[in-house]
Short mmCIF file of C-alpha atoms and ligand atoms in Angstrom, two decimals:
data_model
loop_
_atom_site.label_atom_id
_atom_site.label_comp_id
_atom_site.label_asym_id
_atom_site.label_seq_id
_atom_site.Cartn_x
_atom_site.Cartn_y
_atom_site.Cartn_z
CA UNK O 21 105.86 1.72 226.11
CA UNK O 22 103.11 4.15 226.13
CA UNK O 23 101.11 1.94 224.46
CA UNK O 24 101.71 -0.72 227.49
CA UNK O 25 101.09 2.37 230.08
CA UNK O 26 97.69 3.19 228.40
CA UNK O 27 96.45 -0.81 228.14
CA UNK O 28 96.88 -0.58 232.06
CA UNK O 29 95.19 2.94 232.74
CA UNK O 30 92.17 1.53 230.33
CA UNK O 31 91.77 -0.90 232.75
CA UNK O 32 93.55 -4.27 231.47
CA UNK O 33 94.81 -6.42 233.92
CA UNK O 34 96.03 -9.32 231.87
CA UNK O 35 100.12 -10.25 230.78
CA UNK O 36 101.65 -7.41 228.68
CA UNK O 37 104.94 -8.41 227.13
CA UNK O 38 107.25 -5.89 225.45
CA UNK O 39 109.37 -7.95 222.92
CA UNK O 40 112.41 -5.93 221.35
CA UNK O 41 115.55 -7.42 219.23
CA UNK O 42 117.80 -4.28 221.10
CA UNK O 43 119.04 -5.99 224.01
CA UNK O 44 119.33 -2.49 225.98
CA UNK O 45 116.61 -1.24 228.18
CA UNK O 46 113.95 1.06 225.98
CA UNK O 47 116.05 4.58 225.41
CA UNK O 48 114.96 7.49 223.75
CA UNK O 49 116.41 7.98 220.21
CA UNK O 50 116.25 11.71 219.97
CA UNK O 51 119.38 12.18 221.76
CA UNK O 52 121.34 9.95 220.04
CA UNK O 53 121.65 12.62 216.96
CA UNK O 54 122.22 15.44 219.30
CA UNK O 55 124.60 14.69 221.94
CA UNK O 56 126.49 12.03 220.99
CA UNK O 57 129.32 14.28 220.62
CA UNK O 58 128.53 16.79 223.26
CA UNK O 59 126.88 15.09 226.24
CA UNK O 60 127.95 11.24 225.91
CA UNK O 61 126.68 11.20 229.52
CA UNK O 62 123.15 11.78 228.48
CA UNK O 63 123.03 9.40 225.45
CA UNK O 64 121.06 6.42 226.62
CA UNK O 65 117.76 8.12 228.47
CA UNK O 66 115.60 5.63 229.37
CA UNK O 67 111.71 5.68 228.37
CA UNK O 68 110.77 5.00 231.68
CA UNK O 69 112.00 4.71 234.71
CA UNK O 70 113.41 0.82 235.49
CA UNK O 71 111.11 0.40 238.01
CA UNK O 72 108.06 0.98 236.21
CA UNK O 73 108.19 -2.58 234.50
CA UNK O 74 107.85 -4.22 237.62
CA UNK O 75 105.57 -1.39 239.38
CA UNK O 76 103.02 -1.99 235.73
CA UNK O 77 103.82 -5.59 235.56
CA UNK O 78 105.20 -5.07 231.90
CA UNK O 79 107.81 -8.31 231.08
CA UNK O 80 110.67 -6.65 229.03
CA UNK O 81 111.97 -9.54 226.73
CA UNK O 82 114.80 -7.62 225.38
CA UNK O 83 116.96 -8.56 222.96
CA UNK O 84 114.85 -11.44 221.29
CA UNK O 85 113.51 -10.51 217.66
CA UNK O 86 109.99 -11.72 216.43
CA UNK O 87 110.58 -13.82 213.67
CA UNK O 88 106.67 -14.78 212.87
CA UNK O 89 103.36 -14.67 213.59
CA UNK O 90 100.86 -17.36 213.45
CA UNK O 91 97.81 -16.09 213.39
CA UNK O 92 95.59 -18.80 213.63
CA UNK O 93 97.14 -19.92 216.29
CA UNK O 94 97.65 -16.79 218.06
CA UNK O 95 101.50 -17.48 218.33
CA UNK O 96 104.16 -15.14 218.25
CA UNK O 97 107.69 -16.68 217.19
CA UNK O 98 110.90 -15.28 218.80
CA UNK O 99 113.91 -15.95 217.04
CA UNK O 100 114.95 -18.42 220.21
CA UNK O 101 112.88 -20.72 218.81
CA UNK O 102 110.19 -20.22 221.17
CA UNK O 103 106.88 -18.49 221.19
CA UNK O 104 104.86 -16.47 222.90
CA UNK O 105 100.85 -16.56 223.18
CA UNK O 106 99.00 -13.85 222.95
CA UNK O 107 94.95 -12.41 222.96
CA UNK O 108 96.36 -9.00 220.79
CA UNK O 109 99.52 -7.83 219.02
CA UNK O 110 100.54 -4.76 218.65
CA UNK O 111 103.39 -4.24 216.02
CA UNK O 112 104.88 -1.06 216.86
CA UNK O 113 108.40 -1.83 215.24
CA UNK O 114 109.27 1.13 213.61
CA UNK O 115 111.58 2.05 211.10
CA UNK O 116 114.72 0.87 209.66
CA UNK O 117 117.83 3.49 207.89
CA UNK O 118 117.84 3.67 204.47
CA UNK O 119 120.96 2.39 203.03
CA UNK O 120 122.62 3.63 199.55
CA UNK O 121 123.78 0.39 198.41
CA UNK O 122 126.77 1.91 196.53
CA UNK O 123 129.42 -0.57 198.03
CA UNK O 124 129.32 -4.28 198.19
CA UNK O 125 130.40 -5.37 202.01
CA UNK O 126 130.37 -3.45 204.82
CA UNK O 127 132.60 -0.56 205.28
CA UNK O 128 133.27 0.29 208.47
CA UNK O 129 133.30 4.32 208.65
CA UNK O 130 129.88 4.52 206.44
CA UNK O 131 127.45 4.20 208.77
CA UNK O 132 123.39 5.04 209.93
CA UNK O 133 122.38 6.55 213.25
CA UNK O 134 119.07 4.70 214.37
CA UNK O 135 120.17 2.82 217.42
CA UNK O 136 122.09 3.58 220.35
CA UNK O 137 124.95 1.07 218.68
CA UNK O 138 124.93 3.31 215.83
CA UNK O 139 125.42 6.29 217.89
CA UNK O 140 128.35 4.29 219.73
CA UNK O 141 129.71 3.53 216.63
CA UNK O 142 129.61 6.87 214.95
CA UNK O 143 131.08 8.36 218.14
CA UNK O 144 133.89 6.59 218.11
CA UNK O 145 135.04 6.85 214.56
CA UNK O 146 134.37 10.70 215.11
CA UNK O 147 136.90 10.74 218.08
CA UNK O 148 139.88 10.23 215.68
CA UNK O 149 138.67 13.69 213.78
CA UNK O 150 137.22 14.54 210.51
CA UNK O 151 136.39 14.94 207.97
CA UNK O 152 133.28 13.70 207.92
CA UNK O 153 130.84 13.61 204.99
CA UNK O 154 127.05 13.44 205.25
CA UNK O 155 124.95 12.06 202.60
CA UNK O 156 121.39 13.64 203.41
CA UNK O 157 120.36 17.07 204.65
CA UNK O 158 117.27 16.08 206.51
CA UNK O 159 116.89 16.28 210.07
CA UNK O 160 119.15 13.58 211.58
CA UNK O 161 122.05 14.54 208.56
CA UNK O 162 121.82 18.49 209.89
CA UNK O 163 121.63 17.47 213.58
CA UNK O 164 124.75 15.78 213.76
CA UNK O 165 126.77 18.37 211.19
CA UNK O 166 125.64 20.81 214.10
CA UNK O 167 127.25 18.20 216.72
CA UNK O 168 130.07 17.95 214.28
CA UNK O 169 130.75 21.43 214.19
CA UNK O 170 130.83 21.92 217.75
CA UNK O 171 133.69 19.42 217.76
CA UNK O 172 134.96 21.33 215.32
CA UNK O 173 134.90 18.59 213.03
CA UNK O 174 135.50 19.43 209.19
CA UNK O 175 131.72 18.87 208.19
CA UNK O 176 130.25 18.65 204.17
CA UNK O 177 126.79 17.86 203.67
CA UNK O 178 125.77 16.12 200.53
CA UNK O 179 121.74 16.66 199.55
CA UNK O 180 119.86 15.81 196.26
CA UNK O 181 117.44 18.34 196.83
CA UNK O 182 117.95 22.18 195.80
CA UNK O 183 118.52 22.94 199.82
CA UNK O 184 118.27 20.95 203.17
CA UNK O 185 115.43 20.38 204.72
CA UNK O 186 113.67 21.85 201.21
CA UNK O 187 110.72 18.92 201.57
CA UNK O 188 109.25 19.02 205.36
CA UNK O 189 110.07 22.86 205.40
CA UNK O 190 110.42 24.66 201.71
CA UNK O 191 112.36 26.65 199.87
CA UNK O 192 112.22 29.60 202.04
CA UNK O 193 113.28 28.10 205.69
CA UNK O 194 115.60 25.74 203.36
CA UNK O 195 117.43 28.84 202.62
CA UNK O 196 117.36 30.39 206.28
CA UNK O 197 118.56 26.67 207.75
CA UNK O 198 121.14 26.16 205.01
CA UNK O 199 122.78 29.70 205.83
CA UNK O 200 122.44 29.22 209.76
CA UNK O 201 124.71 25.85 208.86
CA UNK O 202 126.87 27.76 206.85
CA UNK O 203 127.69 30.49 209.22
CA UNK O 204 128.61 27.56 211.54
CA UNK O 205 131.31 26.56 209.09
CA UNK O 206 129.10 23.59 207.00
CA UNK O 207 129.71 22.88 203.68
CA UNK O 208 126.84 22.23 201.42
CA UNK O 209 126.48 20.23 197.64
CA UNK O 210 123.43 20.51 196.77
CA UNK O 211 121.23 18.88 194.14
CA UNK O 212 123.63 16.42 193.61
CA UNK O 213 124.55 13.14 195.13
CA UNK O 214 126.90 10.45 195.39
CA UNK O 215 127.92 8.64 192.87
CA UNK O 216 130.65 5.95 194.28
CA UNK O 217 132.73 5.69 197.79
CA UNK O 218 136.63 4.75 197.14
CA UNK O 219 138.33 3.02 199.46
CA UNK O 220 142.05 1.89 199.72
CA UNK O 221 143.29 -1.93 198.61
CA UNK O 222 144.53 -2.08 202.17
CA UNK O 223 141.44 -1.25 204.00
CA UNK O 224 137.95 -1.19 203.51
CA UNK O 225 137.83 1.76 205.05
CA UNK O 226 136.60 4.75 202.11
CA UNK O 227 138.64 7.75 201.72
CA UNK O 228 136.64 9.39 199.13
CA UNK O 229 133.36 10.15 197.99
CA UNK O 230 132.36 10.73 194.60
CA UNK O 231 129.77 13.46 193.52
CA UNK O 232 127.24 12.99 190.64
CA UNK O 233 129.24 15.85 189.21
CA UNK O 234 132.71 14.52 189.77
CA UNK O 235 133.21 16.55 192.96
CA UNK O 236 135.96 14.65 194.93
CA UNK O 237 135.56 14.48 198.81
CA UNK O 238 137.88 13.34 200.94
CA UNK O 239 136.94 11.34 204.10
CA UNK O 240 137.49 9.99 207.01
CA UNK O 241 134.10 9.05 207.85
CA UNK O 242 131.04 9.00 206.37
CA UNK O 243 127.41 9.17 207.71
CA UNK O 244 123.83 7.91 205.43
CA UNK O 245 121.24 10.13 206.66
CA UNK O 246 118.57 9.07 203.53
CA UNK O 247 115.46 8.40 204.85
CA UNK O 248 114.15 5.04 206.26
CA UNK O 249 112.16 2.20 205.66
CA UNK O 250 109.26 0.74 207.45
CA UNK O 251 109.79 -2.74 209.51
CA UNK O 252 106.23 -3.66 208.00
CA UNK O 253 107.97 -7.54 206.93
CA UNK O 254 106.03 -9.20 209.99
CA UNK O 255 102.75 -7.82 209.02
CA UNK O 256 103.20 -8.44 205.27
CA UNK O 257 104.40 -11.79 205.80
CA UNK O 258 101.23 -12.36 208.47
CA UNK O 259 98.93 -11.13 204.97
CA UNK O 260 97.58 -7.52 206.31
CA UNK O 261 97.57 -5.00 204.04
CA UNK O 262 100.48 -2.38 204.08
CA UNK O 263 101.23 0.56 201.41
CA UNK O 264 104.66 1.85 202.54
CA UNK O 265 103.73 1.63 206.40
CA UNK O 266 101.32 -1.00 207.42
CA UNK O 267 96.98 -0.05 207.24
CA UNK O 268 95.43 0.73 210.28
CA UNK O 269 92.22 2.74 210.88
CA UNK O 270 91.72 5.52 213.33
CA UNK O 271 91.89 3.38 216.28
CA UNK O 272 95.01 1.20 215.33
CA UNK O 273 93.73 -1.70 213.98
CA UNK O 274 94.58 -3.92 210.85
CA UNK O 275 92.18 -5.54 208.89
CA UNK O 276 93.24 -8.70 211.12
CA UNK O 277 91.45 -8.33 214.34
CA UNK O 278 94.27 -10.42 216.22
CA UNK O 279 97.20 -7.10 215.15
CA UNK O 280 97.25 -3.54 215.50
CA UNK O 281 100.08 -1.01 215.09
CA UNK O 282 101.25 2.39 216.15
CA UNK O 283 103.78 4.75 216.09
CA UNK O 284 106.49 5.37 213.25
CA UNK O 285 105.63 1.72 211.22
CA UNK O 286 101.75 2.71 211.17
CA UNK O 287 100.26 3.77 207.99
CA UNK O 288 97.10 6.17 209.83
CA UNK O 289 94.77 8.06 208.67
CA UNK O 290 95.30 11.26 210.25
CA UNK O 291 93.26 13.97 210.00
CA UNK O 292 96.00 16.62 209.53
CA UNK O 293 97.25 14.27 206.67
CA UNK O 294 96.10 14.42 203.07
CA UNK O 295 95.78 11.11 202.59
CA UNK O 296 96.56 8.07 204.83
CA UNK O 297 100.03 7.69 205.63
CA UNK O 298 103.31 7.14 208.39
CA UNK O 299 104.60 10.05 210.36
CA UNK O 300 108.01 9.69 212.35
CA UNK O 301 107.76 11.86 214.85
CA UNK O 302 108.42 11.09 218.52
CA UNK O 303 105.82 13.34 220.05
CA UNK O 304 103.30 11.55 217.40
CA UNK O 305 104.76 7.39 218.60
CA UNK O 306 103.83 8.29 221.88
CA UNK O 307 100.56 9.78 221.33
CA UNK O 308 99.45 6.88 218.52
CA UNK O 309 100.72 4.29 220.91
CA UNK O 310 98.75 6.15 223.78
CA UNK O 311 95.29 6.21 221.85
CA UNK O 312 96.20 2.70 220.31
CA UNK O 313 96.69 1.02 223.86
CA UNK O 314 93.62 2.99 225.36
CA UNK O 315 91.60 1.48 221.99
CA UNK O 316 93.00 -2.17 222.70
CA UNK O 317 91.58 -1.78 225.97
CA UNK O 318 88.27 -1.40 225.05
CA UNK O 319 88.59 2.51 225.19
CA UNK O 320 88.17 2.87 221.50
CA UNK O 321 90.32 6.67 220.76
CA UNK O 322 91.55 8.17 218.02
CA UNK O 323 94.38 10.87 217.38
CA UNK O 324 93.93 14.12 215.90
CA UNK O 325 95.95 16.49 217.65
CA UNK O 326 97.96 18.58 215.11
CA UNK O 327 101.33 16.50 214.66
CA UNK O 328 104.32 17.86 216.53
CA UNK O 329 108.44 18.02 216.38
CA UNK O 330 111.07 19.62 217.35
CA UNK O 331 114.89 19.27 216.22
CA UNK O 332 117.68 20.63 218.15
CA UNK O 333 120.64 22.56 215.90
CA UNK O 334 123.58 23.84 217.62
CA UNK O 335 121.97 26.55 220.57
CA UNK O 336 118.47 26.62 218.38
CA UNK O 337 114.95 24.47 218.47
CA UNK O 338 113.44 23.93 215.46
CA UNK O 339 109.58 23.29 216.05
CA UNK O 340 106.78 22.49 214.28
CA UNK O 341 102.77 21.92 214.31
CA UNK O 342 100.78 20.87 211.55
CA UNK O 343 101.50 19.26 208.22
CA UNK O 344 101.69 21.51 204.94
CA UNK O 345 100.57 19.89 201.69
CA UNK O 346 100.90 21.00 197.68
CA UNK O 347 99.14 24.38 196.84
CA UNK O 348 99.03 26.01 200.82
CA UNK O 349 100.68 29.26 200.58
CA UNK O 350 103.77 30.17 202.78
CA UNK O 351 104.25 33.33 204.79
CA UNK O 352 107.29 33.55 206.23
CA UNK O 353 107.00 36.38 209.33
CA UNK O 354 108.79 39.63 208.07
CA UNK O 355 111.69 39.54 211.37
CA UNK O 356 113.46 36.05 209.99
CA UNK O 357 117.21 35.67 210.40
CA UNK O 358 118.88 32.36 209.74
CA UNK O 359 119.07 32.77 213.84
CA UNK O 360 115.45 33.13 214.69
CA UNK O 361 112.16 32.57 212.16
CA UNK O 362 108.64 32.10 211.95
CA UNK O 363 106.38 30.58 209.06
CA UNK O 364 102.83 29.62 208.51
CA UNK O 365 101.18 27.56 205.84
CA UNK O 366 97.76 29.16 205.02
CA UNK O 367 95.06 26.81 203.36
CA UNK O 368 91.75 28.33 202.87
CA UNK O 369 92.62 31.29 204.29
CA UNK O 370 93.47 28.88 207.99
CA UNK O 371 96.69 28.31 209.63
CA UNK O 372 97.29 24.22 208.49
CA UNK O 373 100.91 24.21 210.07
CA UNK O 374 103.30 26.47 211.46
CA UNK O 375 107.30 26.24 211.92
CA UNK O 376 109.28 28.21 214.13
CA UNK O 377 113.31 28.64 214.43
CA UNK O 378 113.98 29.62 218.45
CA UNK O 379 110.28 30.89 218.60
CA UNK O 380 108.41 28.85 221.00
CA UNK O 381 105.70 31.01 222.06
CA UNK O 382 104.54 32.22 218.70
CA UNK O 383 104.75 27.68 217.31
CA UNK O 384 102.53 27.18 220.64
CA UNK O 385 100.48 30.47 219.15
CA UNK O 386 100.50 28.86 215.56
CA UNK O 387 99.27 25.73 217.18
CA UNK O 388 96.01 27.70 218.81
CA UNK O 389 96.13 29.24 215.38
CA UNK O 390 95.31 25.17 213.38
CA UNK O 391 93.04 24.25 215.80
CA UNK O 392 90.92 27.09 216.33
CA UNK O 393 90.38 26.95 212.50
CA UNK O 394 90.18 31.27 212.66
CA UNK O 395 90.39 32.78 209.19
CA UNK O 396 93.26 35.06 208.79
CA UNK O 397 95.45 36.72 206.08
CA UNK O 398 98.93 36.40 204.84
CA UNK O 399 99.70 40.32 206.15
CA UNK O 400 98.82 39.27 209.48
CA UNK O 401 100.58 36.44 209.87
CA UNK O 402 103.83 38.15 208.05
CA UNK O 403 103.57 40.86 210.65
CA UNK O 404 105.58 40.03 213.41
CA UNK O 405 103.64 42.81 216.03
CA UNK O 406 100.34 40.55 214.90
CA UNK O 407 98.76 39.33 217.99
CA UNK O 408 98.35 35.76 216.89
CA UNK O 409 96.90 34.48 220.46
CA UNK O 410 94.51 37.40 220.67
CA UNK O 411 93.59 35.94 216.99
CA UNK O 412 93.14 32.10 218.13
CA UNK O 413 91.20 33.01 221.29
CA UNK O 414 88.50 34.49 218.30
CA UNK O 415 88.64 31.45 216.37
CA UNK O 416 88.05 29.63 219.70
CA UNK O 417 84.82 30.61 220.17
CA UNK O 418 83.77 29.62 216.66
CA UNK O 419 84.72 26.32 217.34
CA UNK O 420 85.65 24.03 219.61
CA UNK O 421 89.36 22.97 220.40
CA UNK O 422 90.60 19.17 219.27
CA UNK O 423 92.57 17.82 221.55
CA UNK O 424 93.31 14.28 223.22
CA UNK O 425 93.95 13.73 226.59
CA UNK O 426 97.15 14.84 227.82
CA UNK O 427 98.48 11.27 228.88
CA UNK O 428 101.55 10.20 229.78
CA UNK O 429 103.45 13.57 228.75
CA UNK O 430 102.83 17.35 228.89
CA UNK O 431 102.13 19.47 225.91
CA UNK O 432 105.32 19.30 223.67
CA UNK O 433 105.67 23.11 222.99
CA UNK O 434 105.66 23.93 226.86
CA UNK O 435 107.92 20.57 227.51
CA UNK O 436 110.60 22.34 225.17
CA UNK O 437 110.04 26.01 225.69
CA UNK O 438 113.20 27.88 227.16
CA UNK O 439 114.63 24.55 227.08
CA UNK O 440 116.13 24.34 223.74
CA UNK O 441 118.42 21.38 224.25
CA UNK O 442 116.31 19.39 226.34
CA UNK O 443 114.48 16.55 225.04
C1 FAD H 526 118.70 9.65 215.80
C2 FAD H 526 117.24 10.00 215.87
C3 FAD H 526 116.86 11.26 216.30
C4 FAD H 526 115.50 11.61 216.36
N1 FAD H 526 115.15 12.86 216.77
C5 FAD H 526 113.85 13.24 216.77
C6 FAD H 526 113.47 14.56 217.15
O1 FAD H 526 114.31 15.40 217.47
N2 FAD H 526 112.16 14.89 217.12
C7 FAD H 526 111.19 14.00 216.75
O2 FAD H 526 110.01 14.36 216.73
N3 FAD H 526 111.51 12.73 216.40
C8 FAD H 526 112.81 12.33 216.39
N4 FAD H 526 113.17 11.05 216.03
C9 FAD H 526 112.10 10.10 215.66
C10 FAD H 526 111.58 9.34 216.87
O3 FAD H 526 112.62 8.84 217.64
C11 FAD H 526 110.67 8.22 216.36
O4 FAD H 526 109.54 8.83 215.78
C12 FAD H 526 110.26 7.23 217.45
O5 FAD H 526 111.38 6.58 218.00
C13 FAD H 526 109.30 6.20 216.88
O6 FAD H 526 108.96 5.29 217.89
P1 FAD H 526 108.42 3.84 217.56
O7 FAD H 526 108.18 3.20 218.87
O8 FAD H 526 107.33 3.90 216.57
O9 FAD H 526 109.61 3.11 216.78
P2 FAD H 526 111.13 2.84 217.23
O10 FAD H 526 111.58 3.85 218.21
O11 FAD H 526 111.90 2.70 215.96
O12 FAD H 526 111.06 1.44 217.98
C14 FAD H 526 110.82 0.25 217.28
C15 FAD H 526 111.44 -0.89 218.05
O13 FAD H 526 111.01 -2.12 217.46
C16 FAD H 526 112.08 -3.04 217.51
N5 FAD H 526 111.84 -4.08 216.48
C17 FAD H 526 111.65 -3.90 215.15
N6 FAD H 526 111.41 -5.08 214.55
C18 FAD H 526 111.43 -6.03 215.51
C19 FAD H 526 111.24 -7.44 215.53
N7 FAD H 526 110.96 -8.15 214.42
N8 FAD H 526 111.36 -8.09 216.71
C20 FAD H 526 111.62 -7.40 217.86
N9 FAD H 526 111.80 -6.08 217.90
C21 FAD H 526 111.71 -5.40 216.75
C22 FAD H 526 113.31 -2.19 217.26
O14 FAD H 526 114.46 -2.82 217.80
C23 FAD H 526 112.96 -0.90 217.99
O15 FAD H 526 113.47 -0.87 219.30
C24 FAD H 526 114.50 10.67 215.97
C25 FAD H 526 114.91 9.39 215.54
C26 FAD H 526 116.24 9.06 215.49
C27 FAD H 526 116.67 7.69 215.01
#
């Protein structure tokens, strides 16, 4: 969608056509981990309001999948058996679950949360009660043990990794998030993971899941929050180059000058990146697919802002700026409480990323911090009565502030400040 808005701000007048195998009108997926529970009501929010297809003269084919792409022809096949031509393609087709592939056959009360189906699904099963095991303690898994728990469904979270969230965040806010989950009456097994799901001769339904170390747990429903995998199959199968997400340069474009491809799918080279790569956020989709329409309009612009999320846990916002990579150094602001944190990721003596825990003022602060590129020390940044903005505005001067245009949404941090639910 924002790709579509930005073709028509850069100026292109020609057919757009928004093909998408969900048959629903585009809806925001953020909510689907974090009220599904809670706020049914507010479960399916709309990208855009209805009447801006008509108003942009964008043709919503919904519920038809693209089955091929013909490139010398310039064809695009829809699995009706028709086809579509077009000048330019944009593949912008995101991201499929992960599954675990421990049962053969579907069961139905082990499911994924990635469309608004899955959410329907999962809500359902979760109306009859607990408990409910989640394999995964990444963002989606810990997002809907916090829904869980506010259901007061019995809740056990099942990681591989030493803590939750222990690879986008570390050890130290691992620790701080696992202990805020705890408090809320979570149960954790960590570094372990499953090793088979039982289910009855009667049903398929599983009962029990089986731990690595022989830890029994009994359930009722179960929830595979692993990680996902690209929907890159249309541009592999069309011959352009993909390495876990499919290759596109700066401005969104493949090798073939016919496809481009944004948002969550798209392998970019980002600046705040170490090397070229995807990154599923939603603040990051819109912005690619802003600068990637604006580009296939002739507008050629590339992304650099510092990426941006946020994750909503019970009453608290997680946010974050920046990407860390091996060998930064952490400093984790001396005030933290599983309620409430603050942490930076110094590289070269520069802010690279910052994450806050219900701080919104200091991330925005953290943000001024990355782009202003000011030096500054560990002891400052673990002091929480440092002045960080009175730091950035020094940096400022030094250099110049990277930013793209604003486009079709404010700045994230302000969007969620004093907000904490909203998204
Ligand atoms: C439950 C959930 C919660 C999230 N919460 C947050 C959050 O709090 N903060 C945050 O920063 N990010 C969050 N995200 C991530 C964010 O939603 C994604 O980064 C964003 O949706 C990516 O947008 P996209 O357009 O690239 O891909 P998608 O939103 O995945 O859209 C891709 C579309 O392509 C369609 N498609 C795929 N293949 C085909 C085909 N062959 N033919 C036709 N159509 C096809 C799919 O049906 C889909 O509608 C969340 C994601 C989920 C699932």
């Amino acid at each position: 969608m924002s790709a579509a808005l930005a073709l028509r701000r850069g100026g292109f007048d020609g057919a757009i056509a928004i093909v998408d195998s969900d048959p629903r009108e585009p809806y925001e997926r953020p909510p689907l981990s974090k009220t599904l529970l809670s706020n049914h009501a507010s479960l399916l929010k709309p990208i855009v309001d209805p009447a801006t297809y008509r108003e942009e003269g964008i043709d919503l084919l919904g519920g038809l999948g693209v089955c091929g792409l013909d490139s010398g022809a310039h064809r695009v096949l829809l699995d009706d058996g028709t086809a579509l031509d077009a000048d330019r393609v944009l593949l912008a087709t995101g991201v499929a679950a992960r599954d675990l592939n421990l049962v053969s056959g579907p069961r139905p009360n082990v499911l994924r949360l990635r469309t608004a189906d899955d959410a329907g699904a999962l809500a359902t099963w979760l109306a009859r009660g607990g408990p409910l095991v989640i394999v995964g303690g990444g963002f989606i898994g810990l997002e809907l043990a916090a829904e869980a728990r506010r259901a007061g469904i019995d809740t056990t979270v099942v990681e591989m990794a030493p803590l939750p969230l222990y690879g986008p965040a570390g050890p130290a806010i691992g620790q701080l998030v696992r202990e805020l989950h705890e408090a809320n009456g979570v149960r954790f097994h960590l570094s372990t993971t499953v090793a088979a799901m039982n289910s009855t001769h009667t049903s398929r339904e599983v009962h029990e899941v089986v731990l690595n170390d022989g830890t029994r747990l009994p359930a009722a429903v179960v929830v595979v929050g692993v990680g996902v995998i690209p929907r890159d199959e249309l541009a592999r199968s069309a011959g352009v180059a993909t390495d876990g997400g499919i290759v596109v340069d700066e401005y969104g474009r493949t090798e073939n000058p016919w496809l481009w491809a944004a948002g969550d799918v798209a392998s970019q080279p980002h600046p705040h990146l170490q090397t070229r790569g995807r990154i599923e956020h939603w603040d990051v989709a819109l912005r690619h697919g802003e600068a990637v329409g604006l580009s296939m309009a002739g507008q050629l612009t590339a992304l650099d802002a510092p990426p941006y999320f946020w994750s909503d846990q019970y009453d608290q916002t997680l946010q974050s700026f920046g990407r860390s990579r091996p060998g930064d150094t952490f400093v984790l602001r001396r005030d933290a409480t599983p309620a409430r944190f603050l942490g930076f990721w110094l590289r070269d003596s520069q802010v690279a990323a910052v994450m806050g825990l219900d701080c919104p003022r200091e991330v925005r602060a953290g943000k001024q911090l990355i782009e202003s590129g000011v030096t500054i020390t560990a002891n400052e940044l673990a002091d929480p009565d440092t002045d960080l903005r009175a730091i950035s505005r020094r940096g400022a001067l030094a250099k110049p502030r990277t930013e793209i245009s604003q486009g079709i949404s404010g700045q994230p941090a302000d969007r969620h400040a004093g907000s904490p639910r909203s998204t």
